[in-house]
Coordinates of C-alpha atoms (C1' of nucleotides) in Angstrom, one line a residue:
Chain A
M14 CA 36.7 10.0 10.6
S15 CA 33.4 10.0 12.4
W16 CA 30.6 7.9 11.0
L17 CA 27.6 10.1 10.3
S18 CA 24.2 9.3 9.0
T19 CA 23.3 11.2 5.8
K20 CA 20.7 13.0 7.8
T21 CA 23.3 14.3 10.2
A22 CA 25.8 15.0 7.4
F23 CA 23.3 17.3 5.7
T24 CA 23.1 19.5 8.8
T25 CA 26.8 19.4 9.7
P26 CA 29.0 22.4 8.7
P27 CA 31.3 21.5 5.8
G28 CA 35.0 21.1 6.3
C29 CA 35.4 18.0 8.4
P30 CA 36.4 14.4 7.7
I31 CA 33.4 12.0 7.8
T32 CA 32.5 8.4 7.0
I33 CA 29.2 7.5 5.3
K34 CA 27.9 3.9 5.2
G35 CA 25.0 2.9 3.0
W36 CA 23.8 1.6 -0.4
V37 CA 24.6 3.0 -3.8
R38 CA 21.6 4.7 -5.5
T39 CA 23.4 5.9 -8.7
N40 CA 26.9 6.0 -10.0
R41 CA 27.9 8.4 -12.7
E42 CA 31.4 8.6 -14.2
S43 CA 33.4 11.5 -15.7
K44 CA 36.8 11.6 -17.3
A45 CA 37.5 15.1 -16.0
E46 CA 40.3 15.8 -13.6
G47 CA 41.9 12.4 -14.3
G48 CA 38.7 10.5 -13.6
L49 CA 35.8 11.1 -11.2
C50 CA 32.9 9.0 -10.0
F51 CA 29.7 10.5 -8.6
V52 CA 28.4 7.9 -6.3
A53 CA 25.1 8.7 -4.6
V54 CA 24.9 6.8 -1.3
S55 CA 21.7 6.3 0.8
D56 CA 21.5 5.0 4.3
G57 CA 17.8 5.6 4.7
S58 CA 18.1 8.3 7.4
S59 CA 17.1 11.1 5.1
F60 CA 15.1 11.4 1.9
D61 CA 18.1 12.5 -0.1
A62 CA 21.1 10.4 -0.8
I63 CA 24.5 12.1 -0.3
Q64 CA 26.8 12.5 -3.3
C65 CA 30.3 11.1 -2.9
V66 CA 32.8 12.6 -5.4
V67 CA 35.4 9.9 -5.8
K68 CA 38.8 10.9 -7.3
G69 CA 40.7 8.8 -9.7
N70 CA 43.7 8.5 -7.4
L71 CA 42.1 5.9 -5.2
S72 CA 43.9 2.6 -5.4
N73 CA 40.7 0.7 -6.0
F74 CA 39.2 3.3 -8.4
A75 CA 38.6 0.6 -11.0
E76 CA 36.3 -1.1 -8.6
V77 CA 34.5 2.1 -7.7
Q78 CA 33.9 2.7 -11.4
K79 CA 32.0 -0.6 -11.4
L80 CA 29.7 0.1 -8.5
T81 CA 26.1 -0.3 -9.5
T82 CA 22.7 0.5 -7.9
G83 CA 22.4 -1.5 -4.7
C84 CA 26.0 -2.1 -3.8
A85 CA 26.9 -1.5 -0.1
V86 CA 29.8 0.8 0.6
E87 CA 31.7 2.6 3.4
V88 CA 33.1 5.9 2.3
D89 CA 35.7 8.1 4.0
G90 CA 36.0 11.6 2.8
Q91 CA 35.8 15.3 3.5
L92 CA 32.4 16.9 3.9
V93 CA 32.6 19.9 1.5
Q94 CA 30.3 22.4 -0.2
S95 CA 29.3 21.1 -3.5
Q96 CA 30.8 22.5 -6.7
G97 CA 27.9 21.3 -8.7
K98 CA 24.2 22.1 -8.8
G99 CA 21.6 19.8 -7.2
Q100 CA 23.0 19.4 -3.7
S101 CA 24.4 21.7 -1.0
V102 CA 27.1 19.5 0.4
E103 CA 28.9 16.4 -0.8
V104 CA 31.7 14.0 0.3
L105 CA 35.0 14.6 -1.5
V106 CA 36.9 11.3 -1.6
D107 CA 40.6 12.0 -2.4
S108 CA 43.3 9.5 -1.5
A109 CA 45.7 12.5 -0.9
Q110 CA 43.4 13.5 2.1
G111 CA 42.9 10.0 3.4
G112 CA 39.7 9.3 1.3
A113 CA 38.7 5.7 0.7
V114 CA 35.9 3.6 -0.5
R115 CA 35.5 0.2 1.1
I116 CA 33.1 -2.1 -0.8
S117 CA 31.1 -4.1 1.7
G118 CA 28.8 -5.9 -0.7
L119 CA 28.7 -5.9 -4.5
V120 CA 25.6 -6.5 -6.5
E121 CA 27.1 -9.6 -8.2
H122 CA 24.8 -9.7 -11.3
P123 CA 23.6 -6.1 -11.9
D124 CA 21.3 -7.2 -14.7
T125 CA 19.3 -9.3 -12.3
Y126 CA 19.0 -6.6 -9.6
P127 CA 15.2 -6.1 -9.3
V128 CA 15.3 -2.4 -8.4
Q129 CA 16.7 -0.7 -11.4
N130 CA 17.7 3.0 -11.6
K131 CA 14.4 3.9 -13.3
R132 CA 10.7 4.3 -12.6
H133 CA 8.9 1.1 -11.5
T134 CA 5.3 0.5 -11.0
F135 CA 4.1 -0.1 -7.4
E136 CA 2.5 -3.4 -8.6
Y137 CA 5.9 -4.7 -9.7
L138 CA 7.7 -3.4 -6.6
R139 CA 5.2 -5.3 -4.4
E140 CA 6.6 -8.5 -5.9
V141 CA 10.1 -7.5 -4.6
A142 CA 8.9 -6.2 -1.2
H143 CA 12.3 -7.2 0.4
L144 CA 14.1 -4.6 -1.9
R145 CA 11.4 -2.0 -2.6
V146 CA 12.3 -0.1 0.6
R147 CA 15.5 0.9 -1.2
T148 CA 13.4 3.2 -3.5
N149 CA 12.6 6.8 -2.9
T150 CA 8.9 6.2 -2.4
F151 CA 9.1 3.2 0.0
G152 CA 11.9 4.8 2.0
A153 CA 9.7 7.8 2.5
V154 CA 6.7 5.7 3.4
A155 CA 8.8 3.8 6.0
R156 CA 10.0 7.0 7.6
V157 CA 6.5 8.5 7.6
R158 CA 5.1 5.3 9.1
H159 CA 7.6 5.5 11.9
C160 CA 7.0 9.2 12.5
L161 CA 3.2 8.6 12.7
S162 CA 3.7 5.6 15.0
M163 CA 5.7 7.8 17.4
A164 CA 3.1 10.6 17.1
V165 CA 0.3 8.2 18.1
H166 CA 2.1 7.3 21.3
R167 CA 3.2 10.8 22.0
F168 CA -0.4 12.2 21.5
F169 CA -1.9 9.8 24.0
H170 CA 1.0 9.9 26.4
E171 CA 0.9 13.7 26.6
R172 CA -2.8 13.5 27.5
G173 CA -2.4 10.9 30.2
F174 CA -3.6 7.9 28.3
F175 CA -2.1 4.4 29.1
W176 CA -1.1 2.1 26.3
V177 CA -2.8 -1.3 26.9
H178 CA -1.5 -4.5 25.2
T179 CA -4.8 -6.2 24.4
P180 CA -4.4 -9.9 23.4
I181 CA -3.6 -10.9 19.8
I182 CA -5.2 -14.4 20.4
T183 CA -8.8 -14.3 21.6
G184 CA -11.0 -17.1 22.9
S185 CA -14.0 -14.9 22.4
D186 CA -16.0 -15.2 19.2
C187 CA -18.1 -12.1 20.1
E188 CA -15.9 -9.3 19.0
G189 CA -18.3 -8.9 16.2
A190 CA -16.3 -7.2 13.5
G191 CA -16.0 -9.7 10.7
Q192 CA -14.5 -13.1 9.8
M193 CA -11.7 -14.3 12.0
F194 CA -8.6 -16.4 11.5
R195 CA -8.6 -19.6 13.5
V196 CA -5.6 -20.4 15.8
S197 CA -5.2 -24.1 16.4
T198 CA -2.5 -26.7 17.0
L199 CA -4.8 -29.6 16.0
D200 CA -3.6 -32.0 13.3
Q201 CA -5.8 -30.8 10.4
M202 CA -5.4 -34.2 8.7
N203 CA -6.7 -36.0 11.7
L204 CA -9.1 -33.8 13.7
P205 CA -10.6 -35.1 17.0
R206 CA -14.4 -35.4 16.8
T207 CA -17.2 -35.0 19.2
P208 CA -19.9 -37.7 19.3
E209 CA -22.0 -35.4 17.0
G210 CA -19.1 -35.5 14.4
K211 CA -18.0 -31.9 14.9
C212 CA -14.5 -30.8 15.6
D213 CA -13.7 -31.3 19.3
Y214 CA -11.9 -28.1 20.3
T215 CA -11.7 -29.1 23.9
Q216 CA -8.6 -31.0 22.7
D217 CA -7.1 -27.9 21.1
F218 CA -4.4 -25.9 22.7
F219 CA -6.7 -23.5 24.5
G220 CA -9.3 -26.1 25.2
K221 CA -11.8 -24.0 23.1
E222 CA -12.0 -22.4 19.7
S223 CA -9.6 -19.5 19.4
H224 CA -8.9 -16.9 16.8
L225 CA -6.8 -13.9 16.0
T226 CA -8.3 -10.7 17.3
V227 CA -10.4 -8.5 15.1
S228 CA -10.6 -5.6 17.6
G229 CA -9.1 -4.9 21.0
Q230 CA -12.1 -2.7 22.0
L231 CA -14.0 -5.0 24.3
N232 CA -10.8 -5.8 26.2
V233 CA -9.6 -2.3 26.4
E234 CA -12.9 -1.1 27.9
T235 CA -12.0 -3.2 31.0
Y236 CA -8.8 -1.2 31.5
C237 CA -10.7 2.0 30.7
C238 CA -13.0 1.3 33.6
A239 CA -10.1 1.5 36.0
L240 CA -7.4 3.7 34.4
S241 CA -9.8 6.2 32.8
N242 CA -7.9 7.0 29.6
V243 CA -6.4 4.1 27.6
Y244 CA -5.6 3.0 24.1
T245 CA -4.5 0.0 22.1
F246 CA -2.1 0.1 19.2
G247 CA -1.4 -3.2 17.7
P248 CA -2.0 -5.7 14.9
T249 CA -5.5 -6.7 14.0
F250 CA -6.7 -9.5 11.7
R251 CA -9.7 -9.8 9.4
A252 CA -10.3 -12.9 7.3
E253 CA -12.7 -11.1 5.0
N254 CA -12.2 -11.7 1.3
S255 CA -11.7 -8.0 0.6
N256 CA -9.9 -7.1 -2.5
T257 CA -9.6 -3.4 -2.4
A258 CA -6.9 -0.7 -2.1
R259 CA -8.2 0.1 1.4
H260 CA -8.3 -3.4 3.1
L261 CA -5.7 -5.7 4.5
A262 CA -6.0 -9.1 6.3
E263 CA -3.4 -7.9 8.8
F264 CA -3.3 -4.3 9.8
W265 CA -2.5 -2.1 12.7
M266 CA -5.4 -0.4 14.6
I267 CA -5.5 2.4 17.2
E268 CA -8.4 2.3 19.7
P269 CA -8.6 4.9 22.4
E270 CA -11.2 4.5 25.1
M271 CA -12.1 7.2 27.6
A272 CA -14.1 7.0 30.8
F273 CA -16.6 9.8 31.8
C274 CA -16.7 10.7 28.2
D275 CA -19.6 11.4 25.8
L276 CA -19.8 11.3 22.0
M277 CA -19.0 15.0 21.5
R278 CA -15.7 14.8 23.5
D279 CA -14.9 11.6 21.7
S280 CA -15.2 13.4 18.4
Q281 CA -13.1 16.2 19.6
I282 CA -10.3 13.8 20.6
A283 CA -10.6 12.2 17.2
E284 CA -10.2 15.5 15.4
E285 CA -7.3 16.6 17.6
F286 CA -5.6 13.2 17.0
I287 CA -5.8 13.4 13.2
K288 CA -4.5 17.0 13.2
Y289 CA -1.7 16.1 15.6
C290 CA -0.5 13.2 13.3
V291 CA -0.7 15.3 10.2
N292 CA 1.3 18.1 11.8
A293 CA 3.9 15.6 13.0
A294 CA 4.6 14.4 9.5
L295 CA 4.7 17.9 8.0
T296 CA 7.1 19.3 10.6
Q297 CA 9.3 16.3 11.2
L298 CA 9.7 15.0 7.6
P299 CA 9.5 18.0 5.3
D300 CA 11.7 16.4 2.6
D301 CA 9.6 13.2 2.4
M302 CA 6.3 15.2 2.5
K303 CA 7.6 17.5 -0.3
F304 CA 8.4 14.3 -2.4
F305 CA 4.8 13.0 -1.9
D306 CA 3.4 16.4 -2.9
E307 CA 5.5 16.5 -6.0
R308 CA 5.4 12.9 -7.2
I309 CA 2.6 11.0 -5.5
E310 CA -0.3 13.4 -5.0
P311 CA 0.0 16.9 -6.4
G312 CA -1.6 19.3 -4.0
L313 CA -1.1 17.0 -1.0
L314 CA 0.5 19.7 1.2
A315 CA -2.2 22.2 0.5
R316 CA -4.8 19.5 1.3
L317 CA -3.2 18.7 4.6
K318 CA -2.7 22.3 5.6
H319 CA -6.4 22.8 4.9
V320 CA -7.2 19.9 7.2
L321 CA -5.0 21.5 10.0
D322 CA -6.6 24.9 9.6
T323 CA -10.3 24.0 9.4
P324 CA -12.5 22.7 12.2
F325 CA -14.0 19.4 11.2
R326 CA -17.7 19.7 10.2
R327 CA -20.0 17.9 12.6
L328 CA -23.3 16.7 11.1
P329 CA -26.1 14.4 12.3
Y330 CA -26.6 11.4 10.1
T331 CA -30.2 12.6 9.7
E332 CA -29.0 15.9 8.2
A333 CA -26.5 14.0 5.9
V334 CA -29.4 12.0 4.5
K335 CA -31.3 15.2 3.7
I336 CA -28.2 16.8 2.0
I337 CA -27.8 13.8 -0.2
Q338 CA -31.5 13.6 -1.0
D339 CA -31.4 17.4 -1.9
A340 CA -28.4 16.8 -4.1
M341 CA -30.3 14.0 -6.0
A342 CA -33.3 16.3 -6.4
K343 CA -31.0 18.8 -8.0
G344 CA -29.7 16.2 -10.5
K345 CA -26.7 14.7 -8.7
K346 CA -26.5 11.1 -9.8
F347 CA -25.8 8.2 -7.4
E348 CA -25.9 4.5 -8.0
F349 CA -27.8 3.9 -4.8
Q350 CA -30.8 5.6 -3.3
V351 CA -30.6 6.9 0.2
K352 CA -33.4 6.9 2.8
W353 CA -33.3 7.4 6.5
G354 CA -32.3 4.1 8.1
S355 CA -30.1 2.8 5.3
D356 CA -26.3 2.8 5.6
L357 CA -24.5 5.4 3.5
Q358 CA -22.6 4.0 0.5
T359 CA -19.0 4.9 -0.2
E360 CA -20.2 7.3 -3.0
H361 CA -22.4 9.2 -0.6
E362 CA -19.7 9.6 2.0
R363 CA -17.3 10.8 -0.7
Y364 CA -19.8 13.2 -2.0
L365 CA -20.2 14.8 1.5
T366 CA -16.5 15.1 2.3
E367 CA -15.1 15.7 -1.2
E368 CA -17.8 17.7 -3.0
H369 CA -20.3 19.2 -0.6
F370 CA -18.1 20.2 2.3
K371 CA -14.7 19.7 0.8
Q372 CA -13.2 19.0 4.3
P373 CA -13.3 16.3 6.9
V374 CA -16.8 15.6 8.2
I375 CA -17.9 13.8 11.3
L376 CA -21.3 12.1 11.0
M377 CA -23.0 11.5 14.3
N378 CA -26.0 9.6 15.7
Y379 CA -26.8 6.8 13.2
P380 CA -29.9 4.6 13.1
K381 CA -29.4 1.9 15.7
Q382 CA -30.2 -0.9 13.2
I383 CA -27.0 -0.3 11.2
K384 CA -24.6 -0.1 14.1
A385 CA -23.1 -2.4 16.7
F386 CA -24.8 -3.7 19.8
Y387 CA -22.5 -1.8 22.3
M388 CA -23.3 1.7 21.0
R389 CA -25.3 3.9 23.4
L390 CA -29.0 4.4 22.6
N391 CA -29.9 8.0 22.2
D392 CA -33.0 9.6 23.7
P393 CA -36.0 9.5 21.3
G394 CA -36.1 12.4 18.8
T395 CA -32.4 13.2 18.9
D396 CA -31.6 15.4 15.9
G397 CA -35.3 15.1 14.9
A398 CA -34.7 11.6 13.7
P399 CA -37.7 9.6 12.7
G400 CA -36.4 6.5 14.5
D401 CA -34.0 5.2 17.2
T402 CA -30.5 6.4 16.9
V403 CA -27.2 5.5 18.7
A404 CA -24.3 7.7 19.7
A405 CA -22.0 6.6 16.9
M406 CA -19.7 8.7 14.8
D407 CA -17.8 8.2 11.6
V408 CA -15.0 10.6 10.6
L409 CA -14.9 10.9 6.8
V410 CA -12.0 12.5 5.0
P411 CA -11.4 13.2 1.3
K412 CA -9.6 10.5 -0.6
I413 CA -10.1 7.8 2.0
G414 CA -13.7 8.0 3.1
E415 CA -14.2 6.5 6.5
I416 CA -11.0 6.8 8.5
I417 CA -12.4 6.6 12.0
G418 CA -15.4 4.8 13.4
G419 CA -16.4 5.4 17.1
S420 CA -19.2 5.6 19.6
Q421 CA -20.2 6.3 23.1
R422 CA -20.7 2.9 24.7
E423 CA -23.9 1.7 26.2
E424 CA -23.2 1.8 30.0
R425 CA -26.7 0.9 31.1
L426 CA -27.0 -2.9 31.7
D427 CA -30.7 -3.2 30.9
Y428 CA -30.3 -1.3 27.6
L429 CA -27.2 -3.4 26.7
D430 CA -29.0 -6.7 27.5
R431 CA -31.9 -5.6 25.3
R432 CA -29.6 -4.9 22.4
I433 CA -27.8 -8.3 22.8
E434 CA -31.2 -10.0 22.8
E435 CA -32.5 -8.0 19.8
M436 CA -29.4 -8.9 17.8
K437 CA -29.6 -12.6 18.9
L438 CA -26.0 -12.5 20.2
P439 CA -24.8 -15.2 22.6
A440 CA -25.4 -13.4 25.9
K441 CA -23.2 -15.9 28.0
E442 CA -20.1 -15.0 26.0
Y443 CA -20.4 -11.3 27.2
W444 CA -20.4 -12.1 30.9
W445 CA -17.2 -10.1 31.7
Y446 CA -18.3 -7.3 29.4
R447 CA -21.6 -7.1 31.2
D448 CA -19.8 -7.1 34.6
L449 CA -18.4 -3.7 33.7
R450 CA -22.0 -2.4 33.7
R451 CA -22.7 -4.3 37.0
Y452 CA -19.7 -3.0 38.9
G453 CA -19.3 0.7 38.8
T454 CA -20.5 1.5 35.3
V455 CA -19.6 4.9 33.8
P456 CA -20.4 6.7 30.6
H457 CA -17.4 6.0 28.2
A458 CA -16.6 6.4 24.6
G459 CA -13.9 5.6 22.1
F460 CA -13.0 5.0 18.5
G461 CA -11.0 2.9 16.1
L462 CA -8.7 4.1 13.5
G463 CA -6.9 2.0 10.9
F464 CA -3.2 3.0 11.0
E465 CA -2.5 2.2 7.4
R466 CA -5.5 4.4 6.3
L467 CA -4.0 7.2 8.3
I468 CA -0.7 6.7 6.3
L469 CA -2.7 6.8 3.0
F470 CA -4.3 10.0 4.1
V471 CA -1.0 11.6 5.1
T472 CA 1.2 10.5 2.2
G473 CA -1.3 10.5 -0.7
M474 CA -0.4 6.9 -1.5
Q475 CA -3.2 5.1 -3.3
N476 CA -2.9 1.5 -2.2
I477 CA -2.9 0.3 1.4
R478 CA -0.6 -2.6 0.4
D479 CA 2.1 0.0 -0.3
V480 CA 2.1 1.6 3.2
I481 CA 2.8 -1.6 5.2
P482 CA 6.1 -3.4 4.8
F483 CA 4.8 -6.8 4.0
P484 CA 1.1 -6.8 3.1
R485 CA -1.1 -9.7 3.9
A486 CA -4.3 -9.9 1.8
P487 CA -6.3 -12.7 0.1
K488 CA -3.8 -14.8 -1.9
Q489 CA -0.9 -12.7 -0.6
A490 CA 1.4 -13.7 2.2
E491 CA 4.8 -13.8 0.5
F492 CA 7.8 -12.6 2.5
Chain B
rU12 C1' -17.5 -12.5 -3.2
rC13 C1' -19.7 -9.6 -7.7
rC14 C1' -18.9 -6.4 -12.3
rC15 C1' -15.1 -4.5 -15.7
rU16 C1' -10.2 -5.1 -17.4
rG17 C1' -5.3 -6.9 -18.1
rA18 C1' -0.8 -10.7 -18.4
rU19 C1' 4.6 -10.3 -24.7
rA20 C1' 12.6 -9.1 -23.2
rG21 C1' 14.9 -7.6 -16.4
rC22 C1' 11.0 -3.2 -16.2
rU23 C1' 7.1 -0.1 -19.1
rC24 C1' 4.6 -1.2 -23.4
rA25 C1' 3.7 -2.0 -29.2
rA26 C1' 2.6 -6.0 -32.9
rU27 C1' -5.0 -6.8 -39.2
rG28 C1' -5.1 -14.9 -37.6
rG29 C1' 0.8 -15.1 -41.5
rU30 C1' 9.1 -14.0 -39.9
rA31 C1' 8.5 -10.9 -32.2
rG32 C1' 9.4 -4.7 -31.9
rA33 C1' 10.6 0.0 -29.2
rG34 C1' 12.0 2.9 -24.9
rC35 C1' 14.3 2.3 -20.3
rG36 C1' 17.7 -1.0 -17.5
rA37 C1' 22.3 -4.4 -18.0
rC38 C1' 27.0 -4.9 -20.7
rC39 C1' 30.9 -2.6 -24.2
rG40 C1' 32.8 2.1 -26.2
rG41 C1' 32.6 7.7 -26.7
rC42 C1' 31.7 12.5 -24.3
rU43 C1' 30.8 15.3 -19.8
rG44 C1' 31.6 18.5 -12.1
rU45 C1' 27.9 14.6 -13.3
rU46 C1' 22.9 14.3 -11.2
rA47 C1' 15.8 11.0 -14.8
rA48 C1' 22.6 12.9 -18.2
rC49 C1' 23.7 12.5 -23.5
rC50 C1' 25.7 9.7 -28.2
rG51 C1' 26.9 4.8 -30.7
rG52 C1' 26.9 -0.5 -30.3
rU53 C1' 26.0 -5.7 -28.0
rA54 C1' 23.3 -9.3 -25.5
rG55 C1' 18.5 -10.5 -23.9
rG56 C1' 11.8 -14.2 -25.7
rU57 C1' 8.6 -21.6 -23.8
rU58 C1' 4.2 -14.2 -25.6
rC59 C1' 1.0 -16.5 -17.5
rC60 C1' -0.7 -22.0 -17.2
rA61 C1' -3.8 -26.2 -19.3
rG62 C1' -6.8 -27.6 -23.2
rG63 C1' -9.4 -26.4 -28.0
rU64 C1' -10.4 -24.2 -33.2
rU65 C1' -7.2 -23.4 -37.6
rC66 C1' -2.9 -25.1 -43.1
rG67 C1' -1.1 -21.5 -39.4
rA68 C1' -2.5 -18.6 -32.7
rG69 C1' 0.9 -13.4 -29.0
rU70 C1' -3.9 -12.5 -31.5
rC71 C1' -10.0 -16.5 -31.7
rC72 C1' -12.7 -20.1 -27.9
rU73 C1' -13.1 -22.8 -22.9
rG74 C1' -11.2 -23.4 -17.9
rG75 C1' -7.6 -21.9 -14.4
rU76 C1' -3.8 -18.6 -11.8
rC77 C1' -2.3 -13.8 -10.6
rG78 C1' -2.5 -8.2 -11.2
rG79 C1' -5.4 -3.5 -11.8
rG80 C1' -10.1 -0.4 -11.5
rG81 C1' -15.0 -0.2 -9.2
rA82 C1' -18.6 -2.4 -5.5
rG83 C1' -19.7 -5.1 -1.0
rC84 C1' -17.7 -6.0 4.0
rC85 C1' -15.2 -2.5 7.1
rA86 C1' -10.6 0.3 9.8

RNA sequence: UCCCUGAUAGCUCAAUGGUAGAGCGACCGGCUGUUAACCGGUAGGUUCCAGGUUCGAGUCCUGGUCGGGGAGCCA
């Protein structure tokens, strides 16, 4: 008997003895043929569980009859073509042919097992996150998450990018992307004080204030300016009090950075990247994607195929503002007004990508006052804009909104210094970032992409807390 | 953090201020190469927490806690 994953079993020609090891999904019983149990067993390798048809001649048949959802079993039997409808092959377990069911772990009190053989809400399953992965949906999400992770690395590896492990703990408070979590070993009940009465971080572990990273971008730019094409892919932490279906306190971010690269090429890589990931899920996990299309977001497959087949629409911010203003003039209602220089609201972004263009849209060249200090200042009059713009881009997709934010970086030291001064940032903290502009500066560009948002986009799942194994969010760090 | 909304059986939800209900799940039985099975029965409740109003509160009021939808921040 060779032990096969269900995934392998489904592609193996019938007629051979096999062993399956996994967890019971369902158990149905029949009195026919002297007693039969139909035990569906899942080991997580495939979307479908495999049906084991257990004959009444097994010595422990009485125990098999009592198997309930969640029990762990090892099944020896013959891989055969199914006599019933609903599956192509199944495992026939007949003691006359050496069939056996070994029960590894029972569910001792089935009435207390949290994952019943019925529909559950995602909100409830979140409370049993240690067991929710045993359901169809969360198993499929886990497989897609892995598939996309591998696709990320393959995409960049195939293009000569190097994966850079930027630090999780940072002593820099200038990453500039939101509230940070403090990292400290000080006794919080008895903090050391400076003469001014403030906390004395010179006595802390790192001898200075330190935090969890909110972005690897500044660090990865250093490697970019030596290895040319690099990316980060790792955990990122934001202590914002965000309570939405699109935000996590701990999430995984992908940040490529390319030397000798301008904004247009940056946007081309971003488009290729998204299409590559979508294609990977569609071709490698068709069963899981079919499930998402049928049960999670009807029309998902058509939506994703449309994304693959259509070039992303590139549009200057200045044009986008005109389109939204035109729509308002024609009677389209928005809660917020739009004028050149103001940031677009979620409702405006969704209008552009979901209603006006009905496809992914890349907005480019934003007013400098609403973007970060490191973004490259455009020449005056770019896109006919009435004010200064920077070489920034946001990739907007239906359902999610902003999925990627990127820019060409300011490589000219005098321009960078002016921006740091204008925004009243602590110039001294940026000494090593400024060095990159002093020693062999080059035009370079990159972008950031929230991995969980990519998973939402690809699976059609609604809540970001359901596409990461153990979500961390305000008031939520169980498990 | 702001606005709206919700919390009742293991789960999903009902219940005019007046005896707490159903479906599913679990358990027992029947039927069946079954597959969201079907049919019959049994068990299962501190109605989120703390106060208050009332003869009487699941229901009304106040304050919390947690969830959901939207917004902001963003990825």
